[in-house]
Coordinates of N, CA and C in Angstrom, one line a residue:
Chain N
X17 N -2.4 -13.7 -9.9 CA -2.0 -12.4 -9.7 C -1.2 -11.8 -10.9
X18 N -1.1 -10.7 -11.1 CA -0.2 -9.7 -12.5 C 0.9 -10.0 -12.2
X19 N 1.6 -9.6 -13.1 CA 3.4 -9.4 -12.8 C 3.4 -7.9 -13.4
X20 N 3.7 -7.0 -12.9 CA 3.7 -5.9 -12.5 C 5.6 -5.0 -12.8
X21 N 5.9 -4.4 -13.2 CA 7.0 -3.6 -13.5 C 6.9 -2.1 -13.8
X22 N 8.1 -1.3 -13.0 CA 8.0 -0.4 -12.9 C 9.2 0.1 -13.5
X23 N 9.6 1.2 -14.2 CA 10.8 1.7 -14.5 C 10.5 3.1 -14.8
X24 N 12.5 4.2 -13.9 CA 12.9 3.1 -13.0 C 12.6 2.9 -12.2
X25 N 13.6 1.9 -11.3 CA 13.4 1.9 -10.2 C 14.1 2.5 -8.8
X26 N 14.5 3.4 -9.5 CA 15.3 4.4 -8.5 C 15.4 5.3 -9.6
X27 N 16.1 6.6 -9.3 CA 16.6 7.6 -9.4 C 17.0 8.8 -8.7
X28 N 17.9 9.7 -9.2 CA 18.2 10.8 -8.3 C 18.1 12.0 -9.5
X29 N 17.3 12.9 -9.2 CA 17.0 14.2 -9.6 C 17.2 15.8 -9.2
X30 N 17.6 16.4 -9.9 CA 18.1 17.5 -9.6 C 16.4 18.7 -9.7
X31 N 16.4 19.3 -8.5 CA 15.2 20.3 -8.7 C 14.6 21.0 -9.4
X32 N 13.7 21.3 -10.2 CA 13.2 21.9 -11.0 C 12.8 20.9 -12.0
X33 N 13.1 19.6 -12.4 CA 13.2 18.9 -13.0 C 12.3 18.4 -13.3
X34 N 11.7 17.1 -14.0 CA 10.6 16.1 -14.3 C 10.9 14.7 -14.3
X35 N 10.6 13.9 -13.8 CA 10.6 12.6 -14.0 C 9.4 11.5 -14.3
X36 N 9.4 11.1 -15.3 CA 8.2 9.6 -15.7 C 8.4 8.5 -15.3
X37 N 8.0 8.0 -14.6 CA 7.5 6.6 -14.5 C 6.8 6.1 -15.0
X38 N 7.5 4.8 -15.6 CA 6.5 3.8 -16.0 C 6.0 2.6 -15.2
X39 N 4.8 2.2 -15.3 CA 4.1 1.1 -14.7 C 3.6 -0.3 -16.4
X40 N 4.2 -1.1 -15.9 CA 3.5 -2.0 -17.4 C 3.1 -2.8 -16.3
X41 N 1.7 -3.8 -17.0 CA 1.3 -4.7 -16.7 C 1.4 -6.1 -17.4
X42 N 1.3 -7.5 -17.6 CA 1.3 -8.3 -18.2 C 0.2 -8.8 -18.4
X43 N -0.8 -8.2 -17.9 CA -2.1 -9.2 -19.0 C -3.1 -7.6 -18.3
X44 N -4.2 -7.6 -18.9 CA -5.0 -6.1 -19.5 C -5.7 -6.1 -17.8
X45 N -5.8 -5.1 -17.7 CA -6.7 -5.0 -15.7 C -7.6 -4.0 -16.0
X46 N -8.6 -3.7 -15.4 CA -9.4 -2.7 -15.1 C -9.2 -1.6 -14.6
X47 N -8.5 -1.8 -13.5 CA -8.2 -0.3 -13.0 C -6.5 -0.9 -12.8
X48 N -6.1 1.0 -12.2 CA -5.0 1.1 -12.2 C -4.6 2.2 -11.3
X49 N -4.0 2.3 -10.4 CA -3.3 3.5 -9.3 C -2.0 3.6 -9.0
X50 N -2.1 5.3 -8.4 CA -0.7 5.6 -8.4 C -0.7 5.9 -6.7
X51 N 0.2 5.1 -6.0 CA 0.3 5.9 -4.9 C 1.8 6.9 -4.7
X52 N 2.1 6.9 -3.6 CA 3.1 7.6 -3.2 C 3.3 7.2 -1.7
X53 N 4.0 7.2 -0.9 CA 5.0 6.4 0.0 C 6.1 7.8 0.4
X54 N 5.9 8.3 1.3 CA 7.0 9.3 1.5 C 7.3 8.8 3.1
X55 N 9.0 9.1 3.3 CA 9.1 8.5 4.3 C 8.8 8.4 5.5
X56 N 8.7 7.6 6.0 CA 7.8 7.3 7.3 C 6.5 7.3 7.6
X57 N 6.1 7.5 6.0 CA 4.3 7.4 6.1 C 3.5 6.8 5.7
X58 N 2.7 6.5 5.5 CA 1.9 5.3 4.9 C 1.5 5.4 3.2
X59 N 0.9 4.9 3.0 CA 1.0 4.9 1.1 C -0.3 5.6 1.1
X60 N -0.2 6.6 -0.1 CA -0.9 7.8 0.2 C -1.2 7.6 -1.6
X61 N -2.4 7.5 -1.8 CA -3.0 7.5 -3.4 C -3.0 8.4 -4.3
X62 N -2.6 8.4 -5.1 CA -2.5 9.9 -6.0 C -3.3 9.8 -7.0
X63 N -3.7 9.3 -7.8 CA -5.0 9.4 -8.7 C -5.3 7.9 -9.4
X64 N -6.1 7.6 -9.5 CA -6.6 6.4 -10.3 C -6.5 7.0 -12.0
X65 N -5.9 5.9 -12.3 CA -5.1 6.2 -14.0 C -6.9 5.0 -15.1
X66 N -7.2 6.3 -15.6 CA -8.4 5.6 -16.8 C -7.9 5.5 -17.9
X67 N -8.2 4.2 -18.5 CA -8.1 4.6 -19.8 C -9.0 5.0 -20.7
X68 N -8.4 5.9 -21.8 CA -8.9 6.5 -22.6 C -9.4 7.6 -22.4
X69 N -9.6 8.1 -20.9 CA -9.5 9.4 -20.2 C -8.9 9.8 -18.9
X70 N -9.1 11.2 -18.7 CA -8.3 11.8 -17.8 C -8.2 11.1 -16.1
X71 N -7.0 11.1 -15.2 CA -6.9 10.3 -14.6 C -7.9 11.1 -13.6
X72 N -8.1 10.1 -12.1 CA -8.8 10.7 -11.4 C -8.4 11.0 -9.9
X73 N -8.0 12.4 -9.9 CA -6.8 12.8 -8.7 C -7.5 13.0 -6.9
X74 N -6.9 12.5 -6.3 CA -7.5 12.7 -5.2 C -6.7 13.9 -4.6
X75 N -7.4 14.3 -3.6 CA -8.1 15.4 -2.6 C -5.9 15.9 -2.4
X76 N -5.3 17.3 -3.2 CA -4.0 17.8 -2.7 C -3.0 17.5 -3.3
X77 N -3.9 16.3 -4.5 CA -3.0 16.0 -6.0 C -3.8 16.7 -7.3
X78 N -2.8 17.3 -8.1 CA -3.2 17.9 -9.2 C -2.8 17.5 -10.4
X79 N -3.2 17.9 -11.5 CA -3.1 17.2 -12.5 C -1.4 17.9 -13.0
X80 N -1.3 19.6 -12.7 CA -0.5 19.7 -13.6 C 1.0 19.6 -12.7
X81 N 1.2 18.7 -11.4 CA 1.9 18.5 -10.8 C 2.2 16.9 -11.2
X82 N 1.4 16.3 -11.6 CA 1.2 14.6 -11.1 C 0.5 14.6 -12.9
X83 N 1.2 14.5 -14.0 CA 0.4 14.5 -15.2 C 0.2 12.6 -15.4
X84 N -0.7 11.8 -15.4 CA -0.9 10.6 -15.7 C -1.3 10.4 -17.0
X85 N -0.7 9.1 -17.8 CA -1.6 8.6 -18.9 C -1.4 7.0 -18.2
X86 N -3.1 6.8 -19.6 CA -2.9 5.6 -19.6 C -3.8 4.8 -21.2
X87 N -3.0 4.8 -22.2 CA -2.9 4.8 -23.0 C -3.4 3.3 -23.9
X88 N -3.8 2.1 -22.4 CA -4.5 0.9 -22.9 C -3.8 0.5 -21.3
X89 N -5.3 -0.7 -21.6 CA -5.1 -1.6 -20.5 C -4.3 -2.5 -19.3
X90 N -2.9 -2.1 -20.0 CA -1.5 -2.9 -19.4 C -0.6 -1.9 -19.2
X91 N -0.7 -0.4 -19.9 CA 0.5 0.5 -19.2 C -0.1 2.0 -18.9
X92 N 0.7 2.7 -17.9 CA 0.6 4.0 -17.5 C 2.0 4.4 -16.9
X93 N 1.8 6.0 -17.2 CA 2.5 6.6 -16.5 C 2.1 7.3 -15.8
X94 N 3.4 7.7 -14.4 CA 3.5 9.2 -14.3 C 4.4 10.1 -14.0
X95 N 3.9 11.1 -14.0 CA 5.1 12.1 -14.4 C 5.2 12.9 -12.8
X96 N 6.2 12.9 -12.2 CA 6.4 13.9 -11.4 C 7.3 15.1 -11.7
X97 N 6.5 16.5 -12.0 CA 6.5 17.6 -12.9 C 7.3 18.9 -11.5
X98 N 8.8 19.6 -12.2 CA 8.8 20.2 -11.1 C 9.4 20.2 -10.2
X99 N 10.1 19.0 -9.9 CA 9.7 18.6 -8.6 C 11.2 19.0 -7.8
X100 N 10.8 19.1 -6.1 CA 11.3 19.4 -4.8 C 11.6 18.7 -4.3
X101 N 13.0 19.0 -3.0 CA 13.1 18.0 -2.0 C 11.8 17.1 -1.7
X102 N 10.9 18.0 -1.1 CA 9.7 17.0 -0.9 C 9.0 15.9 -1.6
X103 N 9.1 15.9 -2.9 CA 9.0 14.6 -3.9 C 9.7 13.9 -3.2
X104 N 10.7 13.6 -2.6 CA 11.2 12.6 -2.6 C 10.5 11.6 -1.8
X105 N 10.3 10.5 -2.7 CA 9.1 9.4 -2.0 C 9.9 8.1 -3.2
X106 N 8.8 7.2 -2.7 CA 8.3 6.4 -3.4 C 7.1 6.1 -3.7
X107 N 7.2 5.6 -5.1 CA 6.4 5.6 -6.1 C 5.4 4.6 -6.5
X108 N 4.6 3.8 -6.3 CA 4.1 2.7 -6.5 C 2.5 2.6 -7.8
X109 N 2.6 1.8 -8.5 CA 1.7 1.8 -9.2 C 1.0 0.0 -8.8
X110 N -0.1 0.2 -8.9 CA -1.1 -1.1 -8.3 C -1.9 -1.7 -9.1
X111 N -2.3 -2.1 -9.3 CA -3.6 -2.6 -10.1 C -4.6 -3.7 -9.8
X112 N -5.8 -3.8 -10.0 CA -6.5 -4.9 -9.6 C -8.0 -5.0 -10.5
X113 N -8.2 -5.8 -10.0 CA -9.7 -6.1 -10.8 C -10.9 -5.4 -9.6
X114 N -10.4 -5.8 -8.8 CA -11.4 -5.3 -7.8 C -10.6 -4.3 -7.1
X115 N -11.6 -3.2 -6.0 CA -11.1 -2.5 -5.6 C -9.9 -2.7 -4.1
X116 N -10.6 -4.3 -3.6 CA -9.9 -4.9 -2.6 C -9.2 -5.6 -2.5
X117 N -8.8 -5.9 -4.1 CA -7.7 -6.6 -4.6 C -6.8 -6.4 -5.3
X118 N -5.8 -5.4 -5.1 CA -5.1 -4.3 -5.5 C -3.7 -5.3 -5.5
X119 N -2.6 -5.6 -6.2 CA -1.4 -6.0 -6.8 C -0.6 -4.6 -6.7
X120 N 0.7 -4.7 -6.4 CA 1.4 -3.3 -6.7 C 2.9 -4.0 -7.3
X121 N 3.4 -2.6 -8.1 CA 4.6 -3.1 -8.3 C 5.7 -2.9 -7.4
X122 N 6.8 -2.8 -7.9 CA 8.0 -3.2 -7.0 C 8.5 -1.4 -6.5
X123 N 7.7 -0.5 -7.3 CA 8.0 0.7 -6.5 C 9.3 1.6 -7.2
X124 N 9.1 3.0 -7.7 CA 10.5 3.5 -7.8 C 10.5 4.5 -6.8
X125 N 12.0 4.3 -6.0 CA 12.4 5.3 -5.4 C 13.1 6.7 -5.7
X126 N 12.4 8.0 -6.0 CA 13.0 9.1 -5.9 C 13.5 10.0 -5.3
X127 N 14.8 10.7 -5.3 CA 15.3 10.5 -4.7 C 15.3 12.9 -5.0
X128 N 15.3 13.8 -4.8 CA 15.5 14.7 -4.9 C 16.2 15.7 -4.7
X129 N 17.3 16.3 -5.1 CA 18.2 17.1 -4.6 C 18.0 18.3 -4.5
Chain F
X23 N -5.6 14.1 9.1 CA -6.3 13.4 10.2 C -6.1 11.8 9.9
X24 N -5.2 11.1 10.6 CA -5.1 9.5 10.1 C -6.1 8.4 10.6
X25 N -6.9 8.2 9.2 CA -8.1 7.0 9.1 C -7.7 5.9 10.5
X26 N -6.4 5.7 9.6 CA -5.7 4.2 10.1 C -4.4 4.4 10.7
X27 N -4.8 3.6 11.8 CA -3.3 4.3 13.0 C -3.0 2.7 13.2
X28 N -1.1 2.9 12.9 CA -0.6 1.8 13.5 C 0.6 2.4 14.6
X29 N 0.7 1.8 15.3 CA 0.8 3.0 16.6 C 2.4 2.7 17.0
X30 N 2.6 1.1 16.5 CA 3.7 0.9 17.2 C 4.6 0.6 15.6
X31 N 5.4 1.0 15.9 CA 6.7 1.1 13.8 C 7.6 0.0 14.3
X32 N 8.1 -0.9 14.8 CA 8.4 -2.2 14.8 C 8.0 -2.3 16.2
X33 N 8.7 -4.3 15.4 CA 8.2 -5.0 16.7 C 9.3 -6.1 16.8
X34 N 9.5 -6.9 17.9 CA 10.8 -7.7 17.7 C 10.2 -9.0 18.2
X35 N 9.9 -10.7 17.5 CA 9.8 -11.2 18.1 C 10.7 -12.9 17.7
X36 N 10.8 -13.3 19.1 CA 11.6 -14.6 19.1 C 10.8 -15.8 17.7
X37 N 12.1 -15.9 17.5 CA 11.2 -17.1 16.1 C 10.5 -18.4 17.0
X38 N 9.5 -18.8 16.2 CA 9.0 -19.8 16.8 C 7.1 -19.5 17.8
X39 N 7.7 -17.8 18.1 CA 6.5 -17.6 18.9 C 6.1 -16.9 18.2
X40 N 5.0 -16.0 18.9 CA 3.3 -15.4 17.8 C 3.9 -13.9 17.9
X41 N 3.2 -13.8 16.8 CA 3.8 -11.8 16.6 C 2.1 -11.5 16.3
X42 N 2.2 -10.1 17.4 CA 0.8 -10.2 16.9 C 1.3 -8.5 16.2
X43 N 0.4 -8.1 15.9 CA 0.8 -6.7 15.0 C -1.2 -5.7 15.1
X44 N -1.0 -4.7 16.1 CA -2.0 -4.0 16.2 C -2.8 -3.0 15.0
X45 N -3.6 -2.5 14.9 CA -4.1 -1.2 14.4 C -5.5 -1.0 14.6
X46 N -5.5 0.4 14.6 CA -6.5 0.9 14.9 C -7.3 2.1 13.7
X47 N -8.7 2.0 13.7 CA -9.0 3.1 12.6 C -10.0 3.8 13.5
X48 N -10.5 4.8 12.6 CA -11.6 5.6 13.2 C -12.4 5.8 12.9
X49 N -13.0 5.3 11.2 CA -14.5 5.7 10.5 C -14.7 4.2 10.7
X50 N -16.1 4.8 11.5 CA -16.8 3.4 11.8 C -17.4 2.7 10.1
X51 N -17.2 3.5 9.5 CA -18.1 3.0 7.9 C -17.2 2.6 7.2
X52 N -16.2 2.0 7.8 CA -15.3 1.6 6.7 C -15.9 -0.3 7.5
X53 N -15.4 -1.0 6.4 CA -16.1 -2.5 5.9 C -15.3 -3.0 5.5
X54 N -14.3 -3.1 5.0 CA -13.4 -4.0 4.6 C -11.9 -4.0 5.3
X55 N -11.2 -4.8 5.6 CA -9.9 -4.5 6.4 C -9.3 -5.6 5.5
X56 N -7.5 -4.9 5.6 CA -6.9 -6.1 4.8 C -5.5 -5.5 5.5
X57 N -4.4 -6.5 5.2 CA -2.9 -6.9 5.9 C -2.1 -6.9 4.8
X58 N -1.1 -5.9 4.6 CA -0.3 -6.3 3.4 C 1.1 -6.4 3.3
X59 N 2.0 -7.1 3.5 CA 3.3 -7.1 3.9 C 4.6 -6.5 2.9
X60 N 5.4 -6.0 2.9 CA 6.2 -5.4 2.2 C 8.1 -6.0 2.7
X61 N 8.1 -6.5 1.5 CA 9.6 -6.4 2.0 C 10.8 -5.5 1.1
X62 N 11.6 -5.1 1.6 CA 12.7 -4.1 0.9 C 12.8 -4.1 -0.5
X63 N 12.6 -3.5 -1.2 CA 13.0 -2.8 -2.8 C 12.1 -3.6 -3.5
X64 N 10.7 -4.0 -2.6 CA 9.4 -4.6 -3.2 C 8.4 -4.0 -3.0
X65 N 7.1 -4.5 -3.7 CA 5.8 -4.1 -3.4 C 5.2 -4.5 -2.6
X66 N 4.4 -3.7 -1.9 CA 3.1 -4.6 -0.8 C 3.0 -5.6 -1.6
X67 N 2.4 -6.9 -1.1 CA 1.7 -7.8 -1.3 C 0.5 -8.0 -0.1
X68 N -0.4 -8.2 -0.5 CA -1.4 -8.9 -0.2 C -1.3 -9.9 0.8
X69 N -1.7 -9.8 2.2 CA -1.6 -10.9 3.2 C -2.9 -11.6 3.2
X70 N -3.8 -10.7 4.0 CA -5.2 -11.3 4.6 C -6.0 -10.0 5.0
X71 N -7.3 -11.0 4.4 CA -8.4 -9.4 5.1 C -9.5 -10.3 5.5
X72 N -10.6 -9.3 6.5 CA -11.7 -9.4 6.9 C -12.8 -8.8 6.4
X73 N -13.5 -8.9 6.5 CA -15.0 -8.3 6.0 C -15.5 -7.6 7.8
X74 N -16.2 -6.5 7.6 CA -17.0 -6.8 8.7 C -18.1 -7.2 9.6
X75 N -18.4 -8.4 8.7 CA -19.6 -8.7 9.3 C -18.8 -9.8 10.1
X76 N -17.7 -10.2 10.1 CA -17.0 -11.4 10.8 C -16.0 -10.6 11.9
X77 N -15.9 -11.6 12.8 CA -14.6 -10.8 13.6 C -13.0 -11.6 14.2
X78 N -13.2 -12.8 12.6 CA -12.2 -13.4 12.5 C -12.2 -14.2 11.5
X79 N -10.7 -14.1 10.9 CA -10.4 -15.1 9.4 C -8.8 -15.4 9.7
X80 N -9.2 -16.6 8.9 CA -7.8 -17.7 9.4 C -7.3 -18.1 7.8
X81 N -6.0 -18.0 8.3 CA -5.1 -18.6 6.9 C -3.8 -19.0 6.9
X82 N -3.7 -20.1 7.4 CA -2.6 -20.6 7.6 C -1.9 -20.3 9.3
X83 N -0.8 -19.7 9.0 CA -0.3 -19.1 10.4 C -0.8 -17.9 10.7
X84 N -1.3 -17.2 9.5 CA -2.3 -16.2 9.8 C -3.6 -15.8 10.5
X85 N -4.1 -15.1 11.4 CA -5.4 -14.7 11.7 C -5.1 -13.3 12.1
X86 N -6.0 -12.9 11.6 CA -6.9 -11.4 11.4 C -8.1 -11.5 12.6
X87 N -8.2 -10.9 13.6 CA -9.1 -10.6 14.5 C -9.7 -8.8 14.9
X88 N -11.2 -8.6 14.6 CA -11.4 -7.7 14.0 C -12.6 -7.3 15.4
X89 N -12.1 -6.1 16.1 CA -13.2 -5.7 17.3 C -13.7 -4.5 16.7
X90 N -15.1 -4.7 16.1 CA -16.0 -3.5 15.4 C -15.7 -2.5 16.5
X91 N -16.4 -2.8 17.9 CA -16.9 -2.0 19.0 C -15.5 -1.0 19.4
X92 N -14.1 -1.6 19.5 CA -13.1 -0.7 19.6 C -12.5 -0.3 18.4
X93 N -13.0 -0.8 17.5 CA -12.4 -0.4 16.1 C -11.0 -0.8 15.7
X94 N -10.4 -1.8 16.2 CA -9.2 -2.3 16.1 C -9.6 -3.5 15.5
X95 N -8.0 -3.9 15.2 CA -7.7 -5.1 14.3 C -6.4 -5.4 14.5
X96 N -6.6 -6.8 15.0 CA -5.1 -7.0 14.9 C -4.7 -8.6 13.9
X97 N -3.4 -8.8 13.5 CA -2.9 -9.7 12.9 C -1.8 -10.5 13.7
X98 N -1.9 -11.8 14.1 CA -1.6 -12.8 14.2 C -0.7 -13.7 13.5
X99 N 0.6 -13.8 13.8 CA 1.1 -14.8 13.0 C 2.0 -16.0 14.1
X100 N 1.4 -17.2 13.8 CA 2.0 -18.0 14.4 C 2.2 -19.9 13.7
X101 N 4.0 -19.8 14.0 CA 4.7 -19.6 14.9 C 5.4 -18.5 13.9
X102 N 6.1 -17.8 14.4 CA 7.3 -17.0 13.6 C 8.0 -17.2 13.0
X103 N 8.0 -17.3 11.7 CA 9.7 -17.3 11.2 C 10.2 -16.7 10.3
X104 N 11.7 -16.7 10.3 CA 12.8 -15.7 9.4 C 12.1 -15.3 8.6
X105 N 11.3 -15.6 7.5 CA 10.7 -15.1 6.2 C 9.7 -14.2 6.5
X106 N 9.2 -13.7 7.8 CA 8.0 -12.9 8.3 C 8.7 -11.4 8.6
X107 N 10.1 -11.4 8.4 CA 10.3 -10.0 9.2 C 10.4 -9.2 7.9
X108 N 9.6 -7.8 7.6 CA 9.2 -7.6 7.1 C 8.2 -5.8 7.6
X109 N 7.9 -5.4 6.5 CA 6.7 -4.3 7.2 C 5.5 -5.0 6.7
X110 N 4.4 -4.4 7.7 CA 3.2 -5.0 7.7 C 2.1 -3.5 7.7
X111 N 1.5 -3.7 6.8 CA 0.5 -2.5 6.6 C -1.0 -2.8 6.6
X112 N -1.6 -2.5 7.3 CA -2.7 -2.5 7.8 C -3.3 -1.3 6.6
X113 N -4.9 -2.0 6.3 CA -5.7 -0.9 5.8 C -7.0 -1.0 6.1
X114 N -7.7 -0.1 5.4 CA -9.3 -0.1 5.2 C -9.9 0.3 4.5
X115 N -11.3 -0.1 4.2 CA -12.0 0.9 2.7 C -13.0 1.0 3.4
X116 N -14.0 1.7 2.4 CA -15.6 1.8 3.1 C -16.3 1.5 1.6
X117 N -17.1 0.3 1.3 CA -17.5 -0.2 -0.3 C -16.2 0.0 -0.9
X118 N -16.9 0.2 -2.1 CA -15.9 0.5 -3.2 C -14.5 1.7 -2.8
X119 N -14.8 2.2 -2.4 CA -14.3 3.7 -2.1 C -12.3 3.0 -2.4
X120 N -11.9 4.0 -1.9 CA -10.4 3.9 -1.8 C -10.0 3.0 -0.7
X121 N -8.6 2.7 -0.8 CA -8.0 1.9 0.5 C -7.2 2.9 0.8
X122 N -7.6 2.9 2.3 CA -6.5 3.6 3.1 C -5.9 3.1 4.1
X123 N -4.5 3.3 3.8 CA -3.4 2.7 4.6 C -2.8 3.2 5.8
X124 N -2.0 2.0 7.0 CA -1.7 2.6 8.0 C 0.1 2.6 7.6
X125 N 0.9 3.6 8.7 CA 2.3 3.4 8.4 C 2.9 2.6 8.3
X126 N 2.1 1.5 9.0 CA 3.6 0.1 8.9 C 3.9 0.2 10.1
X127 N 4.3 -1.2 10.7 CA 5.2 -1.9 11.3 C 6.5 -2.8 10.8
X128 N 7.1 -2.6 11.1 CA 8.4 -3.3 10.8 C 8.8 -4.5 11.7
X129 N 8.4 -5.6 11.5 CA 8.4 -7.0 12.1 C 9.7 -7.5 12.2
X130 N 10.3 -7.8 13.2 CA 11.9 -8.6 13.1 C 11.7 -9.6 13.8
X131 N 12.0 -10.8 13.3 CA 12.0 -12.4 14.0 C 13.1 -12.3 14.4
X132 N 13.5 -12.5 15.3 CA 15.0 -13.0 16.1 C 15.2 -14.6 16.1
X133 N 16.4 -14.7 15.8 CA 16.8 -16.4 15.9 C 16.9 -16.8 16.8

């Protein structure tokens, strides 16, 4: 399995604001995802991070809300652009070789005022 | 519209006995089922999954038992203990496609 790191791993944000997250990996993977975790709900996917091009956003996530890189095989980010009470989630980035074999990291919690 | 329903958000059981942990989905075309447990200021990890051409897999104190016809699935852990309490997330895919996840249960072993 990866060893997986996220930074940070918390924070608190004032509205209007931006925050990046990073996801590193320790050895190079294939794929790479971003979910989201808001409370009381289940982990909800926000785009699959490619490298060398644009991420791939699902169905109520946009690019210029949720801006993703991923810049080689072991790191990505993302950026939560903007953002509202309602951001306040957590953040998780995954990765796997397969699509059924998904690894996640340890998660940043944001927190939004 | 939620794929994957976990219906009950904890559950409380005596250490030593079986926790079972329900869910239910709704697209019959989903084919892959998996269990992933989470404990506080961590990541899911990976428990146990099924395929569906089986309607049971064993690992350890673990089993996964998988009823196409009602579309449920439940997870088995026996016997219980302290290191199990925990949230447990149920999911599903259909092929390759995405995994979609249920809310979680929140497992508590009692001593």
């Amino acid at each position: 399995s990866a060893v997986i790191s996220q930074k940070p791993s918390r924070d608190i944000c004032q509205r209007g604001t931006s925050l990046t997250i990073q996801c590193q990996v320790d050895s190079q993977v294939t794929m790479m995802f971003w979910y989201r975790q808001q409370p009381g709900q289940s982990l909800t996917l926000i785009a699959t991070a490619n490298q060398g091009s644009e991420a791939t956003y699902e169905s109520g996530f946009v690019i210029d809300k949720f801006p993703i890189s991923r810049p080689n095989l072991t790191f990505s980010t993302l950026t939560v652009s903007n953002m509202s009470p309602e951001d306040s989630s957590i953040y998780l980035c995954s990765v796997a070789s397969l699509v059924h074999e998904q690894f996640f990291g340890p998660g940043t919690r944001l927190t939004v005022l | 519209d939620q794929q994957v329903k976990q219906n009950s958000p904890s559950l409380s059981v005596q250490e030593g006995r079986i926790s079972i942990l329900n869910c239910d989905y709704t697209n019959s075309m989903f084919d892959y089922f998996l269990w992933y447990k989470k404990y506080p200021a961590e990541g899911p990890t990976f428990l146990i999954s099924i395929s569906s051409i089986k309607d049971k897999n064993e690992d350890g104190r673990f089993t996964v038992f998988l009823n196409k016809s009602a579309k449920h699935l439940s997870l088995h852990i026996v016997p219980s203990q302290p290191g199990d309490s925990a949230v447990y997330f149920c999911a599903a895919s259909e092929g390759d496609d995405k995994i979609i996840f249920g809310k979680g249960t929140r497992l508590h072993i009692l001593p």
